Amino acid sequence: MNHVSLPASWRSVLPHLDEPLPPDRSPESPAGGSDAGVSVNLPFALVRQSSQNREFWDIPAEVLDAYRSFRPTPLWRARRFEDAVGARVPIYVKYEGGNISGSHKLNTALAQAHYYAKAGVKELVTGTGAGQWGTALAAACSMFGLRCRVFMVGTSLQKKPYRGTLMRALGATVHASPSELTDVAARVGGGVNSLALAIGEAVEYAGRTEGAAFCIGSGETYSILHQSVIGLEAIEQLAELEATVDSVVGCVGAGSNFGGIALPFFADAATTGAECPRLVAAESSTTPKLTRGVYAYDKTDATGVSPMEAMYTIGSSYPIPDSHSAGLRFHGAAKVISAMRHRDQVTAQAVGQVEALQAGQAFTRSEMVLPAPESGHALAVAARLATDGGSSRGVVACVSGHGYLDLSAYQQLLDGELTTEPPEEQALVSAMDRLRPVPGLAVAGSGRGV
């Protein structure tokens, strides 16, 4: 363990990209109509953070005060895990599970709740997959005096009922998605369980409720900006240890965890002229948008009314197989992550849930920390890179959260009942067939792995 200062500013990667991010498009004119921009109900501060090429953004005093209860988070060299996986180079881990939500999600939940409260919003509505984001938003709303309503993927809520209990204990109202409260759930029927639908329900509910606003946990540029505290601390902590790494790993649902740990390294290298480490996104093999998807305009949720975004995607209509890593079961990657993937500034590897949970079990037995199944994907990729995957100096991986509410997944692993369901090739092709490529950028970079 070591000690660093709490960052006073978030750091944006936007000034260091080769060109601006492709603009969003209106869902009514996806072929090239007016730029829809960001959602109109966003507080102006979040709009500016998503659109301006400003590198450093002061963290508001109220958010800093909240951060002090759990940040800086620890970073250590995982020597026993290195031995367990046969690593040839050091593996460092950055642990984000030591807060009330049990994950990195609280970093942006606190910021968003602060800005929405300042804008006069009374209730925040959201969709959540594994429940970490819902818990984080419930905690943030409690802190800033807002009501909170959460639509959680129904199968995930069944597997992890205590996530619902924790959110309710924090004052939130929790619905299993699909619910009976929205038109979008009625249209798709009761057989669909996806994060896109849960988000779609939240978008619709917030849109028709006075004083409410939709709030998203991952993927938007401002949420990735807020997560930069992870990487900023990690850079300082590695320097304090006099450690050098050539690979940075984070798991990817929409992208906030990976962006949080990795993009500050990119910005730091761009500023100092140093060589940038390899930035590796660890995704679920059931949702392989960065390794098997296409760079195209797609919906971010199931309503079809939100702006179309340029993203690596396997298609918002693709029926994602069930898995214990609900936080990674999102069809697309964030705009900024996708643009950097297209320019070979980030790479990606897909991991099945059996390998991820095995890495999680090895980490538990060696480091005495139980990681979330999502974090197991990052640990599995870190183990690959540190053994025969090409890292020559060292790897730092983000353990995005704890797995104490995911014990059913580990029980299935211990019972030998856990399987990995690969995507059906034809279903993937069908879901991507009708997507419109990003103009001028569609050929290079589609469906690459490392």
Tab-separated table of C-alpha atoms in Angstrom:
chain	number	residue	atom	x	y	z
A	1	MET	CA	0.000	0.000	0.000
A	2	ASN	CA	1.058	3.611	-0.430
A	3	HIS	CA	-0.261	7.127	-0.011
A	4	VAL	CA	-1.047	9.829	-2.556
A	5	SER	CA	-3.001	13.054	-2.550
A	6	LEU	CA	-6.621	13.247	-3.654
A	7	PRO	CA	-6.748	14.850	-7.149
A	8	ALA	CA	-8.264	18.339	-7.078
A	9	SER	CA	-9.161	18.210	-10.800
A	10	TRP	CA	-10.500	15.710	-13.291
A	11	ARG	CA	-8.435	15.304	-16.484
A	12	SER	CA	-10.009	15.055	-19.927
A	13	VAL	CA	-8.442	13.155	-22.835
A	14	LEU	CA	-10.361	15.158	-25.470
A	15	PRO	CA	-7.593	17.776	-26.088
A	16	HIS	CA	-5.181	14.961	-26.957
A	17	LEU	CA	-7.277	13.181	-29.595
A	18	ASP	CA	-6.367	13.540	-33.275
A	19	GLU	CA	-9.774	14.952	-34.196
A	20	PRO	CA	-13.138	15.727	-32.557
A	21	LEU	CA	-15.506	12.890	-31.726
A	22	PRO	CA	-18.120	12.238	-34.432
A	23	PRO	CA	-21.261	14.217	-33.529
A	24	ASP	CA	-24.406	12.463	-32.304
A	25	ARG	CA	-27.262	12.125	-34.757
A	26	SER	CA	-30.964	12.484	-34.392
A	27	PRO	CA	-32.766	9.110	-34.396
A	28	GLU	CA	-35.232	10.596	-36.892
A	29	SER	CA	-32.487	11.283	-39.420
A	30	PRO	CA	-29.757	8.713	-38.796
A	31	ALA	CA	-28.442	9.007	-42.353
A	32	GLY	CA	-27.126	12.487	-41.810
A	33	GLY	CA	-29.711	14.797	-40.323
A	34	SER	CA	-29.171	17.453	-37.748
A	35	ASP	CA	-26.737	16.919	-34.961
A	36	ALA	CA	-28.772	15.978	-31.935
A	37	GLY	CA	-25.942	16.755	-29.557
A	38	VAL	CA	-26.308	15.730	-25.956
A	39	SER	CA	-29.595	15.338	-24.145
A	40	VAL	CA	-31.307	18.655	-23.445
A	41	ASN	CA	-32.057	17.806	-19.797
A	42	LEU	CA	-28.374	17.681	-18.908
A	43	PRO	CA	-27.055	20.283	-16.472
A	44	PHE	CA	-24.941	22.785	-18.383
A	45	ALA	CA	-21.818	21.770	-16.477
A	46	LEU	CA	-22.086	18.214	-17.856
A	47	VAL	CA	-22.701	19.524	-21.371
A	48	ARG	CA	-19.520	21.582	-21.197
A	49	GLN	CA	-17.525	18.661	-19.813
A	50	SER	CA	-18.650	16.543	-22.769
A	51	SER	CA	-17.980	19.048	-25.505
A	52	GLN	CA	-15.101	21.377	-24.616
A	53	ASN	CA	-11.436	20.654	-25.300
A	54	ARG	CA	-10.436	21.693	-21.824
A	55	GLU	CA	-8.013	19.325	-20.093
A	56	PHE	CA	-8.412	19.999	-16.353
A	57	TRP	CA	-11.746	20.524	-14.587
A	58	ASP	CA	-11.848	21.572	-10.921
A	59	ILE	CA	-13.737	19.059	-8.793
A	60	PRO	CA	-16.483	20.920	-6.851
A	61	ALA	CA	-15.787	21.256	-3.122
A	62	GLU	CA	-18.922	19.294	-2.202
A	63	VAL	CA	-17.823	16.353	-4.389
A	64	LEU	CA	-14.261	16.511	-3.066
A	65	ASP	CA	-15.618	16.318	0.474
A	66	ALA	CA	-17.576	13.209	-0.475
A	67	TYR	CA	-14.554	11.670	-2.218
A	68	ARG	CA	-12.494	12.041	0.975
A	69	SER	CA	-14.543	9.305	2.651
A	70	PHE	CA	-13.121	6.658	0.285
A	71	ARG	CA	-10.340	8.213	-1.839
A	72	PRO	CA	-7.474	7.900	-2.617
A	73	THR	CA	-8.102	4.201	-3.177
A	74	PRO	CA	-5.279	1.675	-2.658
A	75	LEU	CA	-2.850	0.419	-5.285
A	76	TRP	CA	-0.490	-2.434	-4.547
A	77	ARG	CA	1.715	-4.976	-6.223
A	78	ALA	CA	-0.190	-8.280	-6.190
A	79	ARG	CA	2.798	-10.556	-5.606
A	80	ARG	CA	0.810	-13.601	-4.482
A	81	PHE	CA	-1.511	-13.279	-7.481
A	82	GLU	CA	1.575	-13.077	-9.695
A	83	ASP	CA	2.728	-16.389	-8.228
A	84	ALA	CA	-0.727	-17.928	-8.632
A	85	VAL	CA	-0.896	-17.181	-12.354
A	86	GLY	CA	2.817	-17.649	-13.116
A	87	ALA	CA	3.459	-14.032	-14.037
A	88	ARG	CA	6.824	-13.085	-15.496
A	89	VAL	CA	6.388	-9.363	-14.811
A	90	PRO	CA	4.852	-7.418	-11.895
A	91	ILE	CA	1.077	-7.006	-11.683
A	92	TYR	CA	-0.243	-3.944	-9.833
A	93	VAL	CA	-3.902	-3.560	-8.913
A	94	LYS	CA	-5.956	-0.441	-8.224
A	95	TYR	CA	-8.922	-1.297	-5.964
A	96	GLU	CA	-12.189	0.645	-6.290
A	97	GLY	CA	-14.447	-1.578	-4.164
A	98	GLY	CA	-13.991	0.087	-0.782
A	99	ASN	CA	-17.017	2.380	-0.711
A	100	ILE	CA	-20.735	2.001	0.029
A	101	SER	CA	-21.555	1.086	-3.577
A	102	GLY	CA	-18.692	-1.415	-3.747
A	103	SER	CA	-17.455	-0.087	-7.075
A	104	HIS	CA	-15.919	2.771	-9.041
A	105	LYS	CA	-19.406	3.970	-9.972
A	106	LEU	CA	-19.600	6.304	-6.984
A	107	ASN	CA	-16.964	8.596	-8.550
A	108	THR	CA	-19.390	9.876	-11.175
A	109	ALA	CA	-22.616	9.294	-9.234
A	110	LEU	CA	-21.560	11.897	-6.665
A	111	ALA	CA	-20.585	14.366	-9.365
A	112	GLN	CA	-23.775	13.903	-11.365
A	113	ALA	CA	-26.037	14.121	-8.306
A	114	HIS	CA	-24.270	17.341	-7.309
A	115	TYR	CA	-24.790	18.976	-10.715
A	116	TYR	CA	-28.413	17.814	-11.054
A	117	ALA	CA	-29.241	19.068	-7.542
A	118	LYS	CA	-27.690	22.455	-8.400
A	119	ALA	CA	-29.866	22.522	-11.546
A	120	GLY	CA	-33.044	22.098	-9.477
A	121	VAL	CA	-33.832	18.458	-10.282
A	122	LYS	CA	-35.732	16.631	-7.526
A	123	GLU	CA	-35.493	12.981	-8.632
A	124	LEU	CA	-32.910	10.990	-10.610
A	125	VAL	CA	-33.983	7.928	-12.594
A	126	THR	CA	-31.600	5.353	-13.985
A	127	GLY	CA	-31.098	1.850	-15.351
A	128	THR	CA	-28.565	-0.565	-13.901
A	129	GLY	CA	-27.255	-3.984	-14.871
A	130	ALA	CA	-25.312	-5.613	-12.056
A	131	GLY	CA	-26.550	-3.040	-9.548
A	132	GLN	CA	-23.303	-1.252	-8.759
A	133	TRP	CA	-24.410	1.876	-10.598
A	134	GLY	CA	-27.877	1.814	-9.057
A	135	THR	CA	-26.354	1.511	-5.598
A	136	ALA	CA	-23.907	4.313	-6.295
A	137	LEU	CA	-26.635	6.649	-7.525
A	138	ALA	CA	-28.857	5.773	-4.561
A	139	ALA	CA	-25.994	6.709	-2.232
A	140	ALA	CA	-25.243	9.927	-4.113
A	141	CYS	CA	-28.910	10.964	-4.146
A	142	SER	CA	-29.119	10.350	-0.415
A	143	MET	CA	-26.079	12.564	0.109
A	144	PHE	CA	-27.388	15.439	-2.047
A	145	GLY	CA	-31.073	15.285	-1.009
A	146	LEU	CA	-32.573	13.829	-4.208
A	147	ARG	CA	-35.131	11.081	-4.716
A	148	CYS	CA	-33.808	8.062	-6.648
A	149	ARG	CA	-35.590	5.493	-8.851
A	150	VAL	CA	-33.734	2.508	-10.319
A	151	PHE	CA	-34.738	0.069	-13.084
A	152	MET	CA	-32.483	-2.990	-12.636
A	153	VAL	CA	-32.133	-5.831	-15.155
A	154	GLY	CA	-34.615	-8.370	-13.792
A	155	THR	CA	-32.477	-11.504	-14.050
A	156	SER	CA	-29.630	-9.706	-12.314
A	157	LEU	CA	-31.932	-8.571	-9.495
A	158	GLN	CA	-33.093	-12.166	-9.046
A	159	LYS	CA	-29.512	-13.382	-8.743
A	160	LYS	CA	-28.480	-10.541	-6.438
A	161	PRO	CA	-31.528	-9.576	-4.351
A	162	TYR	CA	-29.398	-7.874	-1.705
A	163	ARG	CA	-28.361	-5.276	-4.280
A	164	GLY	CA	-32.009	-4.253	-4.247
A	165	THR	CA	-32.051	-4.283	-0.462
A	166	LEU	CA	-29.004	-2.026	-0.289
A	167	MET	CA	-30.474	0.441	-2.775
A	168	ARG	CA	-33.756	0.553	-0.841
A	169	ALA	CA	-31.853	1.007	2.427
A	170	LEU	CA	-30.288	4.073	0.826
A	171	GLY	CA	-33.770	5.397	0.041
A	172	ALA	CA	-34.179	4.403	-3.614
A	173	THR	CA	-37.220	2.871	-5.287
A	174	VAL	CA	-36.205	-0.240	-7.242
A	175	HIS	CA	-38.036	-1.909	-10.149
A	176	ALA	CA	-37.121	-5.155	-11.919
A	177	SER	CA	-36.816	-4.553	-15.680
A	178	PRO	CA	-38.865	-5.283	-17.747
A	179	SER	CA	-41.435	-3.600	-15.502
A	180	GLU	CA	-45.105	-2.820	-16.011
A	181	LEU	CA	-44.479	0.918	-15.762
A	182	THR	CA	-43.309	1.812	-19.264
A	183	ASP	CA	-44.419	1.555	-22.863
A	184	VAL	CA	-40.954	0.495	-24.045
A	185	ALA	CA	-41.071	-2.593	-21.823
A	186	ALA	CA	-44.533	-3.446	-23.142
A	187	ARG	CA	-43.329	-3.151	-26.743
A	188	VAL	CA	-40.357	-5.495	-26.387
A	189	GLY	CA	-42.240	-8.064	-24.325
A	190	GLY	CA	-41.340	-9.860	-21.104
A	191	GLY	CA	-38.632	-12.124	-22.479
A	192	VAL	CA	-35.970	-9.448	-22.849
A	193	ASN	CA	-33.503	-8.694	-20.069
A	194	SER	CA	-30.848	-6.201	-21.035
A	195	LEU	CA	-29.195	-3.067	-19.746
A	196	ALA	CA	-30.369	-1.224	-22.867
A	197	LEU	CA	-33.984	-1.967	-21.914
A	198	ALA	CA	-33.468	-0.979	-18.265
A	199	ILE	CA	-31.948	2.303	-19.444
A	200	GLY	CA	-34.798	2.739	-21.919
A	201	GLU	CA	-37.352	2.347	-19.145
A	202	ALA	CA	-35.513	4.937	-17.062
A	203	VAL	CA	-35.360	7.369	-20.004
A	204	GLU	CA	-39.097	7.039	-20.634
A	205	TYR	CA	-40.071	7.301	-16.964
A	206	ALA	CA	-37.897	10.355	-16.355
A	207	GLY	CA	-39.207	12.033	-19.510
A	208	ARG	CA	-42.799	11.973	-18.346
A	209	THR	CA	-42.204	12.753	-14.637
A	210	GLU	CA	-42.078	16.386	-13.520
A	211	GLY	CA	-38.935	17.280	-11.608
A	212	ALA	CA	-37.157	14.086	-12.671
A	213	ALA	CA	-34.148	13.560	-14.898
A	214	PHE	CA	-32.491	10.523	-16.413
A	215	CYS	CA	-28.989	9.872	-15.153
A	216	ILE	CA	-26.510	7.477	-16.765
A	217	GLY	CA	-23.675	5.621	-15.139
A	218	SER	CA	-21.223	4.853	-17.893
A	219	GLY	CA	-20.330	5.693	-21.422
A	220	GLU	CA	-21.012	9.404	-21.570
A	221	THR	CA	-17.900	11.536	-21.931
A	222	TYR	CA	-18.549	13.419	-18.683
A	223	SER	CA	-18.864	10.189	-16.668
A	224	ILE	CA	-15.516	8.990	-18.034
A	225	LEU	CA	-14.038	12.390	-17.123
A	226	HIS	CA	-15.213	11.961	-13.516
A	227	GLN	CA	-13.606	8.511	-13.400
A	228	SER	CA	-10.210	9.982	-14.308
A	229	VAL	CA	-9.459	10.203	-10.584
A	230	ILE	CA	-8.673	6.457	-10.781
A	231	GLY	CA	-5.892	6.809	-13.344
A	232	LEU	CA	-4.569	10.085	-11.909
A	233	GLU	CA	-4.071	8.428	-8.538
A	234	ALA	CA	-2.600	5.288	-10.159
A	235	ILE	CA	0.044	7.300	-12.044
A	236	GLU	CA	1.121	8.998	-8.821
A	237	GLN	CA	1.068	5.740	-6.852
A	238	LEU	CA	3.180	3.886	-9.427
A	239	ALA	CA	5.683	6.758	-9.413
A	240	GLU	CA	5.852	6.573	-5.644
A	241	LEU	CA	6.658	2.868	-5.933
A	242	GLU	CA	9.207	3.657	-8.685
A	243	ALA	CA	7.291	1.164	-10.810
A	244	THR	CA	6.997	1.189	-14.590
A	245	VAL	CA	4.214	-0.584	-16.492
A	246	ASP	CA	3.734	-1.107	-20.207
A	247	SER	CA	0.100	-2.297	-20.005
A	248	VAL	CA	-2.996	-0.779	-18.389
A	249	VAL	CA	-6.148	-2.916	-18.103
A	250	GLY	CA	-9.752	-2.224	-17.176
A	251	CYS	CA	-13.012	-4.055	-17.801
A	252	VAL	CA	-15.494	-2.569	-20.274
A	253	GLY	CA	-19.257	-2.420	-20.090
A	254	ALA	CA	-19.831	0.948	-21.731
A	255	GLY	CA	-16.396	2.198	-20.772
A	256	SER	CA	-16.193	4.285	-17.607
A	257	ASN	CA	-13.972	1.911	-15.636
A	258	PHE	CA	-11.571	1.335	-18.487
A	259	GLY	CA	-11.594	5.020	-19.372
A	260	GLY	CA	-11.018	5.976	-15.752
A	261	ILE	CA	-7.905	3.873	-15.294
A	262	ALA	CA	-6.479	4.109	-18.837
A	263	LEU	CA	-7.113	7.530	-20.379
A	264	PRO	CA	-5.088	9.568	-17.837
A	265	PHE	CA	-2.069	7.466	-18.905
A	266	PHE	CA	-2.765	8.482	-22.518
A	267	ALA	CA	-3.073	12.170	-21.597
A	268	ASP	CA	0.055	11.984	-19.448
A	269	ALA	CA	2.086	10.432	-22.263
A	270	ALA	CA	0.783	12.999	-24.761
A	271	THR	CA	1.858	15.814	-22.453
A	272	THR	CA	5.257	14.497	-21.412
A	273	GLY	CA	6.256	12.861	-24.705
A	274	ALA	CA	6.769	9.548	-22.934
A	275	GLU	CA	5.760	6.258	-24.545
A	276	CYS	CA	2.121	5.450	-23.754
A	277	PRO	CA	1.500	2.037	-22.169
A	278	ARG	CA	-0.677	-0.401	-24.096
A	279	LEU	CA	-4.263	0.345	-23.030
A	280	VAL	CA	-6.239	-2.915	-23.004
A	281	ALA	CA	-10.010	-3.100	-22.601
A	282	ALA	CA	-11.238	-6.386	-21.110
A	283	GLU	CA	-14.720	-7.191	-22.368
A	284	SER	CA	-17.108	-10.100	-21.929
A	285	SER	CA	-17.053	-12.691	-24.711
A	286	THR	CA	-20.860	-12.621	-24.589
A	287	THR	CA	-20.808	-8.916	-25.550
A	288	PRO	CA	-17.774	-8.559	-27.845
A	289	LYS	CA	-18.331	-5.061	-29.231
A	290	LEU	CA	-14.664	-4.048	-29.327
A	291	THR	CA	-13.320	-7.347	-30.698
A	292	ARG	CA	-16.146	-8.439	-33.028
A	293	GLY	CA	-18.345	-5.375	-33.419
A	294	VAL	CA	-18.490	-2.622	-36.035
A	295	TYR	CA	-17.889	1.128	-35.776
A	296	ALA	CA	-21.318	2.497	-36.561
A	297	TYR	CA	-24.140	4.735	-35.394
A	298	ASP	CA	-26.407	2.910	-32.948
A	299	LYS	CA	-28.934	3.493	-30.191
A	300	THR	CA	-27.762	3.684	-26.588
A	301	ASP	CA	-31.025	2.371	-25.142
A	302	ALA	CA	-34.196	0.568	-26.153
A	303	THR	CA	-36.458	3.618	-26.555
A	304	GLY	CA	-35.146	4.707	-29.936
A	305	VAL	CA	-35.591	8.383	-29.041
A	306	SER	CA	-32.123	9.060	-27.625
A	307	PRO	CA	-29.397	10.451	-29.909
A	308	MET	CA	-27.600	7.906	-32.110
A	309	GLU	CA	-23.932	7.708	-31.146
A	310	ALA	CA	-20.822	6.643	-33.077
A	311	MET	CA	-19.662	3.528	-31.271
A	312	TYR	CA	-18.239	0.074	-31.566
A	313	THR	CA	-21.356	-2.041	-31.269
A	314	ILE	CA	-22.742	-5.511	-31.802
A	315	GLY	CA	-26.147	-3.959	-32.430
A	316	SER	CA	-28.678	-2.739	-29.893
A	317	SER	CA	-31.085	-5.455	-31.108
A	318	TYR	CA	-28.668	-8.310	-30.415
A	319	PRO	CA	-30.053	-10.693	-27.741
A	320	ILE	CA	-27.079	-10.763	-25.355
A	321	PRO	CA	-26.624	-14.154	-23.658
A	322	ASP	CA	-27.102	-14.191	-19.904
A	323	SER	CA	-24.021	-14.034	-17.682
A	324	HIS	CA	-22.963	-13.118	-14.157
A	325	SER	CA	-21.255	-9.975	-15.427
A	326	ALA	CA	-24.344	-7.888	-15.982
A	327	GLY	CA	-22.282	-4.737	-15.864
A	328	LEU	CA	-20.560	-5.779	-19.088
A	329	ARG	CA	-23.766	-6.784	-20.908
A	330	PHE	CA	-24.085	-3.557	-22.910
A	331	HIS	CA	-24.079	-3.684	-26.680
A	332	GLY	CA	-21.868	-0.647	-27.345
A	333	ALA	CA	-18.770	1.136	-26.115
A	334	ALA	CA	-18.495	4.803	-25.182
A	335	LYS	CA	-17.919	7.337	-27.960
A	336	VAL	CA	-14.464	8.313	-26.762
A	337	ILE	CA	-13.360	4.703	-26.199
A	338	SER	CA	-14.706	3.715	-29.626
A	339	ALA	CA	-12.957	6.592	-31.398
A	340	MET	CA	-9.653	5.672	-29.760
A	341	ARG	CA	-10.184	2.018	-30.615
A	342	HIS	CA	-10.711	2.991	-34.227
A	343	ARG	CA	-7.401	4.854	-34.206
A	344	ASP	CA	-5.536	1.938	-32.573
A	345	GLN	CA	-4.974	4.010	-29.432
A	346	VAL	CA	-6.620	1.310	-27.325
A	347	THR	CA	-6.835	-2.456	-27.836
A	348	ALA	CA	-9.250	-5.071	-26.544
A	349	GLN	CA	-9.480	-8.692	-25.480
A	350	ALA	CA	-12.609	-10.755	-24.814
A	351	VAL	CA	-12.896	-13.069	-21.800
A	352	GLY	CA	-15.469	-15.765	-21.002
A	353	GLN	CA	-17.111	-15.760	-17.590
A	354	VAL	CA	-15.497	-19.054	-16.545
A	355	GLU	CA	-12.004	-17.655	-17.108
A	356	ALA	CA	-13.026	-14.379	-15.433
A	357	LEU	CA	-14.395	-16.094	-12.322
A	358	GLN	CA	-11.363	-18.389	-12.152
A	359	ALA	CA	-9.124	-15.315	-12.182
A	360	GLY	CA	-11.365	-13.823	-9.501
A	361	GLN	CA	-11.038	-16.936	-7.354
A	362	ALA	CA	-7.256	-16.931	-7.757
A	363	PHE	CA	-7.204	-13.269	-6.712
A	364	THR	CA	-9.401	-14.009	-3.692
A	365	ARG	CA	-7.177	-16.819	-2.470
A	366	SER	CA	-3.944	-14.945	-3.091
A	367	GLU	CA	-4.770	-11.296	-2.286
A	368	MET	CA	-7.654	-11.756	0.176
A	369	VAL	CA	-9.966	-9.526	-1.884
A	370	LEU	CA	-13.097	-10.911	-3.567
A	371	PRO	CA	-13.467	-9.122	-6.938
A	372	ALA	CA	-16.716	-8.561	-8.802
A	373	PRO	CA	-17.202	-10.856	-11.826
A	374	GLU	CA	-16.714	-7.818	-14.071
A	375	SER	CA	-13.354	-7.127	-12.432
A	376	GLY	CA	-12.413	-10.779	-12.980
A	377	HIS	CA	-12.277	-10.014	-16.709
A	378	ALA	CA	-9.592	-7.381	-16.110
A	379	LEU	CA	-7.643	-9.732	-13.850
A	380	ALA	CA	-7.820	-12.493	-16.471
A	381	VAL	CA	-6.401	-10.173	-19.127
A	382	ALA	CA	-3.731	-8.923	-16.704
A	383	ALA	CA	-2.723	-12.550	-16.115
A	384	ARG	CA	-2.548	-13.177	-19.876
A	385	LEU	CA	-0.364	-10.109	-20.458
A	386	ALA	CA	1.923	-10.873	-17.523
A	387	THR	CA	2.530	-14.477	-18.538
A	388	ASP	CA	2.871	-14.856	-22.284
A	389	GLY	CA	0.867	-11.862	-23.535
A	390	GLY	CA	3.730	-9.567	-24.367
A	391	SER	CA	4.125	-7.310	-21.343
A	392	SER	CA	7.838	-6.858	-20.609
A	393	ARG	CA	7.804	-4.342	-17.752
A	394	GLY	CA	4.583	-4.724	-15.811
A	395	VAL	CA	0.790	-4.479	-15.818
A	396	VAL	CA	-1.616	-2.363	-13.800
A	397	ALA	CA	-5.234	-3.532	-13.663
A	398	CYS	CA	-8.271	-1.893	-12.111
A	399	VAL	CA	-10.369	-4.070	-9.802
A	400	SER	CA	-13.539	-2.098	-10.373
A	401	GLY	CA	-15.499	-3.471	-7.428
A	402	HIS	CA	-15.996	-6.163	-4.824
A	403	GLY	CA	-17.955	-9.372	-5.331
A	404	TYR	CA	-19.611	-9.809	-1.953
A	405	LEU	CA	-23.052	-9.529	-3.565
A	406	ASP	CA	-22.025	-11.869	-6.409
A	407	LEU	CA	-21.450	-15.013	-4.363
A	408	SER	CA	-23.960	-17.042	-6.382
A	409	ALA	CA	-21.610	-16.716	-9.351
A	410	TYR	CA	-18.667	-17.999	-7.334
A	411	GLN	CA	-20.827	-20.811	-5.917
A	412	GLN	CA	-21.638	-21.927	-9.453
A	413	LEU	CA	-17.935	-21.864	-10.266
A	414	LEU	CA	-17.112	-23.942	-7.187
A	415	ASP	CA	-19.904	-26.395	-8.033
A	416	GLY	CA	-18.598	-26.809	-11.582
A	417	GLU	CA	-21.873	-25.491	-13.006
A	418	LEU	CA	-20.574	-22.286	-14.602
A	419	THR	CA	-20.419	-22.150	-18.382
A	420	THR	CA	-19.623	-19.529	-20.989
A	421	GLU	CA	-22.204	-19.036	-23.702
A	422	PRO	CA	-20.543	-17.678	-26.863
A	423	PRO	CA	-22.478	-15.375	-29.172
A	424	GLU	CA	-24.236	-16.926	-32.135
A	425	GLU	CA	-22.411	-15.712	-35.243
A	426	GLN	CA	-25.527	-15.370	-37.375
A	427	ALA	CA	-27.353	-13.434	-34.643
A	428	LEU	CA	-24.405	-11.056	-34.391
A	429	VAL	CA	-24.338	-10.535	-38.149
A	430	SER	CA	-28.081	-9.912	-38.268
A	431	ALA	CA	-27.945	-7.375	-35.431
A	432	MET	CA	-25.149	-5.407	-37.142
A	433	ASP	CA	-26.409	-5.693	-40.718
A	434	ARG	CA	-28.686	-2.670	-40.671
A	435	LEU	CA	-26.355	-0.302	-38.822
A	436	ARG	CA	-25.010	2.744	-40.596
A	437	PRO	CA	-21.185	2.982	-40.542
A	438	VAL	CA	-19.546	6.152	-39.269
A	439	PRO	CA	-18.945	8.197	-42.475
A	440	GLY	CA	-15.368	8.060	-43.684
A	441	LEU	CA	-14.268	5.877	-40.813
A	442	ALA	CA	-16.091	2.615	-41.376
A	443	VAL	CA	-13.481	0.340	-42.910
A	444	ALA	CA	-10.398	0.470	-40.733
A	445	GLY	CA	-10.627	-0.981	-37.298
A	446	SER	CA	-13.855	-2.973	-37.532
A	447	GLY	CA	-13.968	-6.156	-35.511
A	448	ARG	CA	-10.351	-6.271	-34.380
A	449	GLY	CA	-8.887	-8.187	-31.484
A	450	VAL	CA	-5.413	-8.504	-30.078
